[in-house]
Short mmCIF file of C-alpha atoms in Angstrom, two decimals:
data_model
loop_
_atom_site.label_atom_id
_atom_site.label_comp_id
_atom_site.label_asym_id
_atom_site.label_seq_id
_atom_site.Cartn_x
_atom_site.Cartn_y
_atom_site.Cartn_z
CA MET U 1 -7.63 -6.95 20.34
CA SER U 2 -10.26 -7.07 23.03
CA ASN U 3 -12.27 -10.23 23.09
CA LYS U 4 -15.01 -10.85 25.60
CA ASP U 5 -14.39 -14.05 27.44
CA THR U 6 -17.85 -15.43 26.77
CA THR U 7 -17.95 -18.60 28.79
CA LEU U 8 -19.95 -21.64 27.83
CA ALA U 9 -19.94 -22.66 31.46
CA PRO U 10 -22.63 -25.08 32.55
CA ALA U 11 -25.06 -23.85 35.17
CA ASP U 12 -22.75 -24.91 37.98
CA SER U 13 -19.34 -25.71 36.60
CA ASN U 14 -17.89 -25.50 40.10
CA ARG U 15 -19.84 -28.59 41.02
CA LEU U 16 -19.75 -30.86 38.02
CA PHE U 17 -19.23 -34.04 40.02
CA PRO U 18 -21.36 -33.95 43.19
CA ASN U 19 -21.02 -37.72 43.67
CA ILE U 20 -17.24 -37.83 43.47
CA ARG U 21 -15.35 -37.03 46.62
CA ILE U 22 -11.68 -36.54 47.26
CA VAL U 23 -10.56 -38.07 50.57
CA LEU U 24 -7.27 -37.02 52.15
CA ILE U 25 -5.88 -39.09 54.99
CA ASN U 26 -3.77 -37.56 57.78
CA THR U 27 -2.60 -34.59 55.76
CA PHE U 28 0.40 -33.14 57.57
CA HIS U 29 0.81 -29.69 55.96
CA PRO U 30 -2.40 -27.63 56.01
CA GLY U 31 -1.11 -25.73 52.95
CA ASN U 32 -1.48 -28.93 50.96
CA ILE U 33 -5.17 -29.07 51.84
CA GLY U 34 -5.58 -25.60 50.32
CA SER U 35 -3.64 -26.58 47.20
CA VAL U 36 -5.81 -29.67 46.85
CA ALA U 37 -8.98 -27.54 47.09
CA ARG U 38 -7.64 -25.30 44.33
CA ALA U 39 -6.70 -28.27 42.15
CA MET U 40 -10.17 -29.75 42.63
CA LYS U 41 -11.98 -26.54 41.77
CA THR U 42 -10.01 -26.00 38.55
CA MET U 43 -11.52 -29.27 37.36
CA GLY U 44 -15.04 -28.82 38.70
CA LEU U 45 -14.78 -31.11 41.74
CA SER U 46 -16.22 -29.88 45.01
CA GLU U 47 -16.51 -32.63 47.63
CA LEU U 48 -13.57 -32.79 50.02
CA TYR U 49 -13.26 -35.16 52.99
CA LEU U 50 -10.41 -34.83 55.46
CA VAL U 51 -9.63 -37.84 57.63
CA ALA U 52 -7.89 -36.70 60.82
CA PRO U 53 -5.87 -33.85 59.32
CA LYS U 54 -2.98 -32.58 61.43
CA GLN U 55 -4.45 -29.07 61.44
CA PHE U 56 -7.71 -27.82 59.92
CA PRO U 57 -9.10 -25.22 59.51
CA ALA U 58 -5.79 -23.43 59.10
CA GLU U 59 -4.73 -20.08 57.73
CA GLU U 60 -2.17 -21.71 55.46
CA ALA U 61 -4.87 -23.85 53.88
CA THR U 62 -6.98 -20.78 53.12
CA THR U 63 -3.97 -18.94 51.69
CA MET U 64 -3.14 -21.77 49.32
CA ALA U 65 -6.75 -22.28 48.24
CA VAL U 66 -6.83 -18.94 46.34
CA GLY U 67 -10.53 -18.62 45.58
CA ALA U 68 -11.33 -22.23 46.31
CA ASP U 69 -12.14 -21.44 49.92
CA ASP U 70 -15.75 -22.47 49.30
CA ILE U 71 -14.44 -26.03 48.99
CA LEU U 72 -12.59 -25.69 52.29
CA ALA U 73 -15.70 -24.24 53.93
CA SER U 74 -17.81 -27.25 52.94
CA ALA U 75 -15.05 -29.84 53.56
CA LYS U 76 -16.03 -32.60 55.95
CA VAL U 77 -13.59 -33.48 58.69
CA VAL U 78 -13.94 -37.03 60.01
CA ASN U 79 -11.92 -39.26 62.31
CA THR U 80 -11.65 -42.44 60.28
CA LEU U 81 -11.47 -43.56 56.66
CA HIS U 82 -14.55 -45.63 57.40
CA GLU U 83 -16.62 -42.49 57.99
CA ALA U 84 -15.38 -40.93 54.77
CA ILE U 85 -16.28 -43.82 52.49
CA ASP U 86 -19.13 -45.54 54.31
CA ASP U 87 -21.78 -44.58 51.76
CA CYS U 88 -19.56 -45.07 48.68
CA ALA U 89 -20.14 -47.83 46.17
CA LEU U 90 -16.78 -47.26 44.49
CA VAL U 91 -13.60 -46.50 46.42
CA VAL U 92 -10.42 -45.84 44.49
CA GLY U 93 -7.06 -45.82 46.24
CA THR U 94 -4.02 -44.01 44.96
CA SER U 95 -0.69 -45.75 45.11
CA ALA U 96 2.68 -44.96 43.59
CA ARG U 97 4.36 -48.20 44.54
CA SER U 98 3.98 -51.71 43.27
CA ARG U 99 2.45 -53.77 46.00
CA ALA U 100 2.47 -57.41 46.78
CA ASN U 101 -1.33 -57.62 46.87
CA PRO U 102 -2.73 -58.41 43.50
CA TRP U 103 -5.47 -55.84 42.97
CA PRO U 104 -7.23 -54.30 40.01
CA VAL U 105 -4.87 -51.50 39.00
CA LYS U 106 -5.90 -48.78 36.57
CA THR U 107 -4.14 -45.79 35.10
CA ALA U 108 -5.46 -42.34 36.01
CA ASN U 109 -7.25 -42.22 32.68
CA GLU U 110 -8.88 -45.63 33.01
CA ALA U 111 -9.92 -45.01 36.61
CA ALA U 112 -11.40 -41.63 35.73
CA GLN U 113 -13.61 -43.21 33.08
CA GLN U 114 -14.93 -45.70 35.61
CA ILE U 115 -15.39 -43.13 38.36
CA VAL U 116 -17.30 -40.72 36.14
CA ALA U 117 -19.51 -43.47 34.74
CA GLU U 118 -20.40 -45.02 38.10
CA SER U 119 -20.78 -41.71 39.92
CA LYS U 120 -23.77 -40.83 37.77
CA THR U 121 -25.87 -42.99 40.08
CA GLN U 122 -23.65 -43.81 43.05
CA GLN U 123 -21.19 -42.23 45.44
CA ALA U 124 -17.53 -42.61 44.55
CA ALA U 125 -14.41 -41.71 46.51
CA ILE U 126 -10.77 -41.30 45.57
CA VAL U 127 -8.52 -41.73 48.56
CA PHE U 128 -5.11 -40.07 48.86
CA GLY U 129 -2.64 -40.98 51.58
CA ARG U 130 -0.12 -39.11 53.67
CA GLU U 131 2.44 -36.80 52.10
CA THR U 132 5.35 -39.03 53.06
CA MET U 133 4.08 -42.56 52.81
CA GLY U 134 0.80 -42.63 50.94
CA LEU U 135 -1.82 -45.16 51.94
CA HIS U 136 -1.18 -48.03 54.30
CA ASN U 137 -1.80 -51.53 53.05
CA ASP U 138 -4.92 -51.96 55.16
CA GLU U 139 -6.33 -48.76 53.65
CA LEU U 140 -5.53 -49.89 50.11
CA GLN U 141 -7.28 -53.16 50.84
CA ARG U 142 -10.51 -51.31 51.53
CA CYS U 143 -10.51 -49.93 47.99
CA ASN U 144 -12.18 -51.53 44.99
CA VAL U 145 -9.61 -50.29 42.55
CA HIS U 146 -6.09 -48.94 42.79
CA VAL U 147 -5.10 -46.11 40.52
CA TYR U 148 -1.62 -45.00 39.59
CA ILE U 149 -0.37 -41.98 37.75
CA PRO U 150 2.09 -42.92 35.02
CA SER U 151 5.36 -41.18 35.84
CA ASN U 152 9.16 -41.31 35.83
CA PRO U 153 9.98 -44.69 37.38
CA ASN U 154 13.10 -43.20 38.99
CA TYR U 155 11.38 -40.22 40.61
CA LYS U 156 7.86 -40.73 41.82
CA ALA U 157 7.79 -37.63 43.96
CA LEU U 158 4.50 -36.15 42.78
CA ASN U 159 3.33 -34.04 45.64
CA LEU U 160 -0.15 -34.47 47.06
CA ALA U 161 -1.76 -31.53 45.23
CA ALA U 162 -0.06 -32.48 41.96
CA ALA U 163 -1.44 -36.01 42.20
CA VAL U 164 -4.92 -34.68 42.98
CA GLN U 165 -4.56 -32.23 40.07
CA ILE U 166 -3.85 -34.97 37.55
CA ILE U 167 -6.61 -37.26 38.80
CA CYS U 168 -9.12 -34.37 38.75
CA TYR U 169 -7.92 -33.35 35.28
CA GLU U 170 -8.59 -36.86 34.01
CA ILE U 171 -12.01 -36.79 35.68
CA PHE U 172 -12.80 -33.47 34.01
CA LEU U 173 -11.76 -34.91 30.63
CA ALA U 174 -13.80 -38.06 31.25
CA GLY U 175 -16.78 -35.89 32.20
CA GLY U 176 -16.76 -34.43 28.72
CA THR U 177 -17.58 -30.88 29.81
CA LYS U 178 -16.91 -28.51 26.98
CA SER U 179 -14.13 -26.12 27.70
CA ASP U 180 -14.85 -22.54 26.80
CA TYR U 181 -11.62 -22.11 24.90
CA LYS U 182 -13.14 -21.21 21.61
CA GLN U 183 -11.01 -21.12 18.55
CA GLN U 184 -11.77 -17.99 16.61
CA VAL U 185 -13.44 -19.01 13.35
CA THR U 186 -11.03 -17.97 10.67
CA GLU U 187 -12.14 -16.69 7.29
CA TYR U 188 -9.90 -18.49 4.87
CA SER U 189 -9.40 -17.67 1.22
CA THR U 190 -11.56 -19.49 -1.30
CA LYS U 191 -10.17 -21.48 -4.20
CA LYS U 192 -11.25 -18.62 -6.47
CA ASP U 193 -9.37 -16.06 -4.34
CA MET U 194 -6.33 -18.29 -4.51
CA ASP U 195 -6.58 -18.63 -8.30
CA TYR U 196 -6.63 -14.84 -8.72
CA PHE U 197 -3.72 -14.60 -6.35
CA TYR U 198 -1.67 -17.18 -8.27
CA GLU U 199 -2.34 -15.37 -11.53
CA HIS U 200 -1.23 -12.13 -9.95
CA LEU U 201 1.83 -13.73 -8.38
CA GLU U 202 2.93 -15.41 -11.59
CA GLN U 203 2.52 -12.17 -13.57
CA THR U 204 4.52 -10.28 -10.99
CA LEU U 205 7.31 -12.85 -11.04
CA ARG U 206 7.40 -12.56 -14.81
CA ASP U 207 7.39 -8.75 -14.57
CA ILE U 208 10.46 -8.78 -12.37
CA GLY U 209 12.16 -11.45 -14.41
CA PHE U 210 12.12 -14.17 -11.76
CA ILE U 211 10.18 -16.40 -14.13
CA ILE U 212 11.45 -16.38 -17.71
CA LYS U 213 8.97 -17.19 -20.43
CA ALA U 214 11.30 -19.60 -22.21
CA HIS U 215 12.21 -21.51 -19.02
CA PRO U 216 9.30 -21.24 -16.57
CA GLY U 217 10.63 -24.15 -14.49
CA LYS U 218 8.66 -25.37 -11.48
CA THR U 219 8.54 -22.11 -9.55
CA MET U 220 4.76 -21.76 -9.60
CA LEU U 221 4.22 -25.40 -8.69
CA LYS U 222 6.43 -24.99 -5.65
CA LEU U 223 4.80 -21.70 -4.65
CA LYS U 224 1.32 -23.16 -4.99
CA ARG U 225 2.35 -26.09 -2.84
CA TYR U 226 3.57 -23.67 -0.18
CA PHE U 227 0.53 -21.40 -0.17
CA ASN U 228 -2.01 -24.20 -0.35
CA ARG U 229 -0.39 -25.92 2.56
CA THR U 230 -0.20 -22.84 4.74
CA ARG U 231 -3.75 -21.66 3.91
CA PRO U 232 -3.58 -17.87 3.97
CA GLU U 233 -6.56 -16.21 5.58
CA LEU U 234 -8.52 -13.81 3.40
CA LEU U 235 -7.02 -10.75 5.10
CA GLU U 236 -3.55 -12.13 4.69
CA LEU U 237 -4.16 -12.88 1.03
CA ASN U 238 -5.40 -9.34 0.40
CA MET U 239 -2.23 -8.05 2.01
CA LEU U 240 -0.09 -10.29 -0.18
CA ARG U 241 -1.89 -9.05 -3.28
CA GLY U 242 -1.25 -5.48 -2.14
CA ILE U 243 2.43 -6.32 -1.93
CA LEU U 244 2.37 -7.79 -5.42
CA THR U 245 0.78 -4.63 -6.77
CA ALA U 246 3.42 -2.53 -5.04
CA ILE U 247 6.13 -4.68 -6.58
CA GLN U 248 4.62 -4.24 -10.02
CA THR U 249 4.34 -0.50 -9.57
CA ALA U 250 7.93 -0.29 -8.42
CA ALA U 251 8.98 -2.33 -11.42
CA HIS U 252 7.12 0.21 -13.60
CA LYS U 253 4.90 -2.43 -15.04
CA LYS U 254 1.19 -2.11 -15.39
CA PRO U 255 -0.62 -4.79 -13.37
CA LYS U 256 -2.19 -7.30 -15.73
CA HIS U 257 -5.47 -7.59 -13.82
CA ASP U 258 -6.05 -3.85 -14.23
CA ASP U 259 -6.30 -4.32 -18.00
CA MET E 1 4.07 -59.63 51.72
CA SER E 2 7.43 -58.24 50.63
CA ASN E 3 7.67 -57.37 46.97
CA LYS E 4 10.81 -55.96 45.48
CA ASP E 5 10.12 -52.76 43.62
CA THR E 6 11.89 -53.94 40.47
CA THR E 7 11.75 -50.95 38.21
CA LEU E 8 11.62 -51.18 34.45
CA ALA E 9 13.21 -47.74 34.26
CA PRO E 10 14.92 -46.89 31.01
CA ALA E 11 18.64 -46.12 31.20
CA ASP E 12 17.97 -42.48 31.96
CA SER E 13 14.36 -42.00 32.85
CA ASN E 14 15.20 -38.60 34.36
CA ARG E 15 16.01 -37.34 30.90
CA LEU E 16 13.47 -38.89 28.59
CA PHE E 17 12.93 -35.74 26.54
CA PRO E 18 16.27 -33.97 26.00
CA ASN E 19 14.83 -31.92 23.12
CA ILE E 20 11.81 -30.60 25.00
CA ARG E 21 12.37 -27.57 27.19
CA ILE E 22 10.10 -25.83 29.64
CA VAL E 23 10.42 -22.05 29.48
CA LEU E 24 9.17 -19.91 32.37
CA ILE E 25 8.84 -16.17 31.82
CA ASN E 26 9.30 -13.67 34.66
CA THR E 27 8.47 -16.10 37.42
CA PHE E 28 7.71 -14.04 40.52
CA HIS E 29 7.85 -16.60 43.33
CA PRO E 30 11.09 -18.63 43.37
CA GLY E 31 9.20 -21.42 45.15
CA ASN E 32 7.23 -21.93 41.96
CA ILE E 33 10.44 -22.56 40.03
CA GLY E 34 11.25 -25.36 42.46
CA SER E 35 7.75 -26.83 42.18
CA VAL E 36 8.03 -26.71 38.39
CA ALA E 37 11.37 -28.57 38.53
CA ARG E 38 9.76 -31.25 40.65
CA ALA E 39 6.74 -31.51 38.33
CA MET E 40 9.08 -31.85 35.33
CA LYS E 41 11.20 -34.54 36.90
CA THR E 42 8.22 -36.69 37.89
CA MET E 43 7.50 -36.95 34.18
CA GLY E 44 11.05 -37.35 32.90
CA LEU E 45 11.59 -33.80 31.62
CA SER E 46 14.87 -32.13 32.41
CA GLU E 47 15.45 -28.95 30.38
CA LEU E 48 14.42 -25.78 32.19
CA TYR E 49 14.86 -22.24 30.87
CA LEU E 50 14.14 -19.23 33.05
CA VAL E 51 13.54 -15.91 31.31
CA ALA E 52 14.35 -13.05 33.68
CA PRO E 53 13.11 -14.68 36.88
CA LYS E 54 12.52 -12.35 39.80
CA GLN E 55 14.96 -14.33 41.96
CA PHE E 56 17.11 -17.32 41.06
CA PRO E 57 18.93 -19.22 42.41
CA ALA E 58 16.88 -19.03 45.57
CA GLU E 59 16.62 -21.11 48.68
CA GLU E 60 12.85 -21.37 48.32
CA ALA E 61 13.26 -22.87 44.86
CA THR E 62 15.62 -25.54 46.18
CA THR E 63 13.28 -26.31 49.07
CA MET E 64 10.32 -26.84 46.76
CA ALA E 65 12.29 -28.90 44.25
CA VAL E 66 12.60 -31.86 46.69
CA GLY E 67 15.12 -34.04 44.89
CA ALA E 68 14.76 -32.27 41.56
CA ASP E 69 17.60 -29.89 42.39
CA ASP E 70 19.61 -31.36 39.52
CA ILE E 71 17.11 -29.69 37.19
CA LEU E 72 17.57 -26.38 38.99
CA ALA E 73 21.35 -26.76 38.82
CA SER E 74 21.28 -27.19 35.04
CA ALA E 75 18.54 -24.59 34.44
CA LYS E 76 19.50 -21.85 32.00
CA VAL E 77 18.75 -18.29 33.00
CA VAL E 78 18.37 -15.90 30.07
CA ASN E 79 17.22 -12.32 29.65
CA THR E 80 14.75 -12.63 26.82
CA LEU E 81 12.26 -15.11 25.40
CA HIS E 82 14.21 -14.85 22.16
CA GLU E 83 17.29 -16.41 23.77
CA ALA E 84 15.22 -19.23 25.21
CA ILE E 85 13.60 -20.32 21.96
CA ASP E 86 16.07 -19.19 19.30
CA ASP E 87 17.09 -22.71 18.29
CA CYS E 88 13.60 -24.23 18.58
CA ALA E 89 11.65 -25.44 15.58
CA LEU E 90 8.43 -25.78 17.57
CA VAL E 91 7.32 -23.28 20.19
CA VAL E 92 4.14 -23.94 22.10
CA GLY E 93 2.53 -21.19 24.17
CA THR E 94 0.23 -21.82 27.09
CA SER E 95 -2.87 -19.74 27.44
CA ALA E 96 -5.89 -20.02 29.67
CA ARG E 97 -7.92 -17.30 28.01
CA SER E 98 -9.65 -17.09 24.69
CA ARG E 99 -7.83 -14.61 22.53
CA ALA E 100 -8.86 -12.53 19.59
CA ASN E 101 -5.94 -13.75 17.46
CA PRO E 102 -6.88 -16.72 15.45
CA TRP E 103 -4.17 -19.27 16.13
CA PRO E 104 -3.85 -23.00 16.01
CA VAL E 105 -5.12 -24.08 19.44
CA LYS E 106 -4.63 -27.58 20.78
CA THR E 107 -5.58 -29.35 23.96
CA ALA E 108 -2.80 -30.47 26.28
CA ASN E 109 -3.17 -33.97 24.90
CA GLU E 110 -3.04 -32.96 21.26
CA ALA E 111 -0.12 -30.60 21.78
CA ALA E 112 1.83 -33.27 23.67
CA GLN E 113 1.49 -35.68 20.76
CA GLN E 114 2.91 -33.08 18.39
CA ILE E 115 5.70 -32.01 20.73
CA VAL E 116 6.86 -35.55 21.37
CA ALA E 117 6.75 -36.46 17.68
CA GLU E 118 8.62 -33.38 16.46
CA SER E 119 11.14 -33.33 19.31
CA LYS E 120 12.59 -36.62 18.13
CA THR E 121 14.60 -34.65 15.58
CA GLN E 122 14.17 -30.99 16.54
CA GLN E 123 14.18 -28.70 19.55
CA ALA E 124 10.79 -27.89 21.03
CA ALA E 125 9.81 -25.43 23.75
CA ILE E 126 6.71 -25.00 25.87
CA VAL E 127 6.43 -21.47 27.18
CA PHE E 128 4.63 -20.58 30.42
CA GLY E 129 3.85 -17.01 31.41
CA ARG E 130 3.76 -15.06 34.63
CA GLU E 131 1.88 -16.32 37.67
CA THR E 132 -0.65 -13.50 37.51
CA MET E 133 -1.18 -12.78 33.85
CA GLY E 134 0.29 -15.56 31.74
CA LEU E 135 1.85 -14.71 28.41
CA HIS E 136 1.54 -11.34 26.72
CA ASN E 137 0.02 -11.22 23.29
CA ASP E 138 3.35 -10.48 21.62
CA GLU E 139 4.81 -13.56 23.29
CA LEU E 140 1.90 -15.73 22.21
CA GLN E 141 2.37 -14.51 18.67
CA ARG E 142 5.87 -15.92 18.62
CA CYS E 143 4.53 -19.40 19.21
CA ASN E 144 3.61 -21.89 16.51
CA VAL E 145 0.82 -23.44 18.50
CA HIS E 146 -1.20 -22.44 21.53
CA VAL E 147 -2.10 -25.07 24.05
CA TYR E 148 -4.81 -24.98 26.67
CA ILE E 149 -5.58 -27.25 29.57
CA PRO E 150 -9.24 -28.18 29.65
CA SER E 151 -10.64 -26.95 32.97
CA ASN E 152 -13.57 -25.47 34.85
CA PRO E 153 -14.64 -22.49 32.74
CA ASN E 154 -15.58 -20.57 35.90
CA TYR E 155 -12.30 -21.09 37.72
CA LYS E 156 -9.17 -21.23 35.63
CA ALA E 157 -6.83 -20.71 38.55
CA LEU E 158 -4.40 -23.53 37.82
CA ASN E 159 -1.19 -22.45 39.40
CA LEU E 160 2.04 -22.44 37.43
CA ALA E 161 3.40 -25.74 38.73
CA ALA E 162 0.01 -27.42 38.32
CA ALA E 163 -0.15 -26.34 34.67
CA VAL E 164 3.40 -27.56 34.07
CA GLN E 165 2.51 -30.82 35.84
CA ILE E 166 -0.40 -31.54 33.53
CA ILE E 167 1.48 -30.64 30.34
CA CYS E 168 4.45 -32.80 31.42
CA TYR E 169 2.08 -35.64 32.34
CA GLU E 170 0.59 -35.54 28.86
CA ILE E 171 4.10 -35.50 27.38
CA PHE E 172 5.06 -38.51 29.45
CA LEU E 173 1.94 -40.35 28.26
CA ALA E 174 2.61 -39.35 24.66
CA GLY E 175 6.21 -40.55 25.05
CA GLY E 176 4.89 -44.03 25.71
CA THR E 177 7.43 -44.87 28.40
CA LYS E 178 6.35 -47.92 30.26
CA SER E 179 5.53 -47.24 33.84
CA ASP E 180 6.98 -49.71 36.28
CA TYR E 181 3.69 -50.24 38.02
CA LYS E 182 3.44 -53.92 37.39
CA GLN E 183 0.26 -55.70 38.13
CA GLN E 184 1.04 -58.87 40.00
CA VAL E 185 0.25 -61.78 37.72
CA THR E 186 -2.55 -63.57 39.45
CA GLU E 187 -3.01 -67.30 39.37
CA TYR E 188 -6.70 -67.80 38.82
CA SER E 189 -8.64 -70.99 39.23
CA THR E 190 -9.14 -73.15 36.17
CA LYS E 191 -12.54 -74.26 34.92
CA LYS E 192 -11.77 -77.73 36.31
CA ASP E 193 -10.95 -76.29 39.75
CA MET E 194 -14.23 -74.40 39.62
CA ASP E 195 -16.19 -77.50 38.68
CA TYR E 196 -14.77 -79.41 41.65
CA PHE E 197 -15.56 -76.45 43.84
CA TYR E 198 -19.19 -76.24 42.63
CA GLU E 199 -19.62 -79.96 43.22
CA HIS E 200 -18.22 -79.56 46.72
CA LEU E 201 -20.33 -76.47 47.37
CA GLU E 202 -23.54 -78.08 46.22
CA GLN E 203 -22.90 -81.19 48.29
CA THR E 204 -22.21 -79.04 51.34
CA LEU E 205 -25.38 -77.00 50.84
CA ARG E 206 -27.32 -80.25 50.63
CA ASP E 207 -25.56 -81.57 53.76
CA ILE E 208 -26.68 -78.57 55.79
CA GLY E 209 -30.15 -78.56 54.29
CA PHE E 210 -29.86 -75.26 52.42
CA ILE E 211 -30.65 -77.07 49.17
CA ILE E 212 -33.42 -79.59 49.44
CA LYS E 213 -33.40 -82.45 46.98
CA ALA E 214 -37.09 -82.07 46.10
CA HIS E 215 -36.87 -78.29 45.53
CA PRO E 216 -33.34 -77.41 44.43
CA GLY E 217 -34.43 -74.02 43.12
CA LYS E 218 -31.92 -71.78 41.43
CA THR E 219 -29.45 -71.55 44.26
CA MET E 220 -26.56 -73.14 42.39
CA LEU E 221 -27.19 -71.10 39.26
CA LYS E 222 -27.02 -67.91 41.28
CA LEU E 223 -23.94 -68.98 43.17
CA LYS E 224 -22.16 -69.97 39.97
CA ARG E 225 -23.00 -66.62 38.46
CA TYR E 226 -21.46 -64.91 41.47
CA PHE E 227 -18.29 -66.97 41.62
CA ASN E 228 -17.67 -66.92 37.89
CA ARG E 229 -18.03 -63.19 37.78
CA THR E 230 -15.72 -62.54 40.70
CA ARG E 231 -13.05 -65.05 39.54
CA PRO E 232 -11.57 -66.45 42.73
CA GLU E 233 -7.84 -66.89 42.64
CA LEU E 234 -6.52 -70.39 43.17
CA LEU E 235 -5.43 -69.65 46.75
CA GLU E 236 -8.81 -68.14 47.54
CA LEU E 237 -10.60 -71.14 46.04
CA ASN E 238 -8.53 -73.55 48.10
CA MET E 239 -9.48 -71.55 51.18
CA LEU E 240 -13.15 -71.72 50.26
CA ARG E 241 -12.92 -75.48 49.79
CA GLY E 242 -11.28 -75.72 53.19
CA ILE E 243 -14.25 -73.87 54.66
CA LEU E 244 -16.67 -76.22 52.90
CA THR E 245 -14.84 -79.22 54.34
CA ALA E 246 -15.02 -77.67 57.81
CA ILE E 247 -18.74 -77.09 57.37
CA GLN E 248 -19.26 -80.70 56.33
CA THR E 249 -17.23 -81.97 59.24
CA ALA E 250 -19.18 -79.81 61.68
CA ALA E 251 -22.48 -80.89 60.14
CA HIS E 252 -21.58 -84.57 60.27
CA LYS E 253 -20.29 -84.33 63.80
CA LYS E 254 -23.39 -82.67 64.99
CA PRO E 255 -25.64 -85.77 64.84
CA LYS E 256 -22.93 -87.74 66.60
CA HIS E 257 -22.84 -85.21 69.42
CA ASP E 258 -26.57 -85.31 69.60
CA ASP E 259 -26.57 -89.07 69.69
#
């Protein structure tokens, strides 16, 4: 059952979106910074900006990053949101709550499409707020677009890394990078194989008296419907034919196709 | 700026998918069980099955659940996968790796569509494996469908709760529950308002000598293009007209002062 995991990875699938940065404001728990780095890397994002984190670098961040420590190592720590987004043409703010300010609001999916499209030529940032209270109004007002993650209206407690995970997932999907999960190409039975099989099956059912010549009924129609719908693979079909032959032998009847 | 967070929550948005269960096999860290409960609840899932968890109940699970402890309280702990899926018509296995077995493989999005559709009348389960090694082959073979989460082919280190979060997010989207994130309905300016504004603007630009009668140029065309594209709201337009009036007043006063 061994199967080499031959990846179709692009040249640098750890850095698929060099112009898209994730900005975290005032992160309180350093472990969350590590979890965010991991979430980013699973989806090919690499640019992390930390605005006045409570503690960074931190051992807990490295522990939670699990192999995404390269993202922590290259993370930029700045003092103000301004420094983190100064060179960005598109700034997207994340918000779980309805706000009084009318503002262009997009779903994660819609925002990801826009971010990926615009980031081909310009810098884009997605800004995440504090663990407890998200972004302040004045921070949201500095964004071009607000994004929200559709979720249970009675329990909007997505944690920081989970929110980053979903946004990055949508960005990965929008980026259109081929995953390497290859479906094994299955060798199915041909129509001809199936015809031989049906002949064999019908003969066997007659041999054992399940189908009676005088009253054939709709047995074969129903069986053909079943097998056509479930599409046996060639190996499976050969096995089924082996079973039919064994049945015929046991019933002391000579298989018809051996004539 | 106050805005009541009037939710459009359905009667029980914490239990949107009573026929869809999340099954965790041999979870090692109890904290992950809590994070999974939280991830489920954010997306309206409620049914959690734990197959032979290392430790449960556990304080760490409750800590990580943050308000999703109702899901932990009703979680069913069983000894075998068989017990967890016995009554399920659809069993979906999660797998990050390519496998030799040919099997119907769907993306998270595709699988979610199927799960939501079939769970309207039948029980469905989504099975997640161990933190370190996922599902064993014999467990995957007991599933009807395999699902994978598209991700960076060079770094498939989605943690358990992150994987559950994405699958549940796709289920929530497939469920079509309206989010309560309501965009404030904005009162935009009418064409007539805009025409008055352009008249006022042009007159003001003439008053201050920016547009010269003999050489009007394309100033107004460019300004109209800008304002039409950016669609000022009515309140914003009124403010702009106020500014124009102030400019005119200042410009008219000026000669008087100079007199």
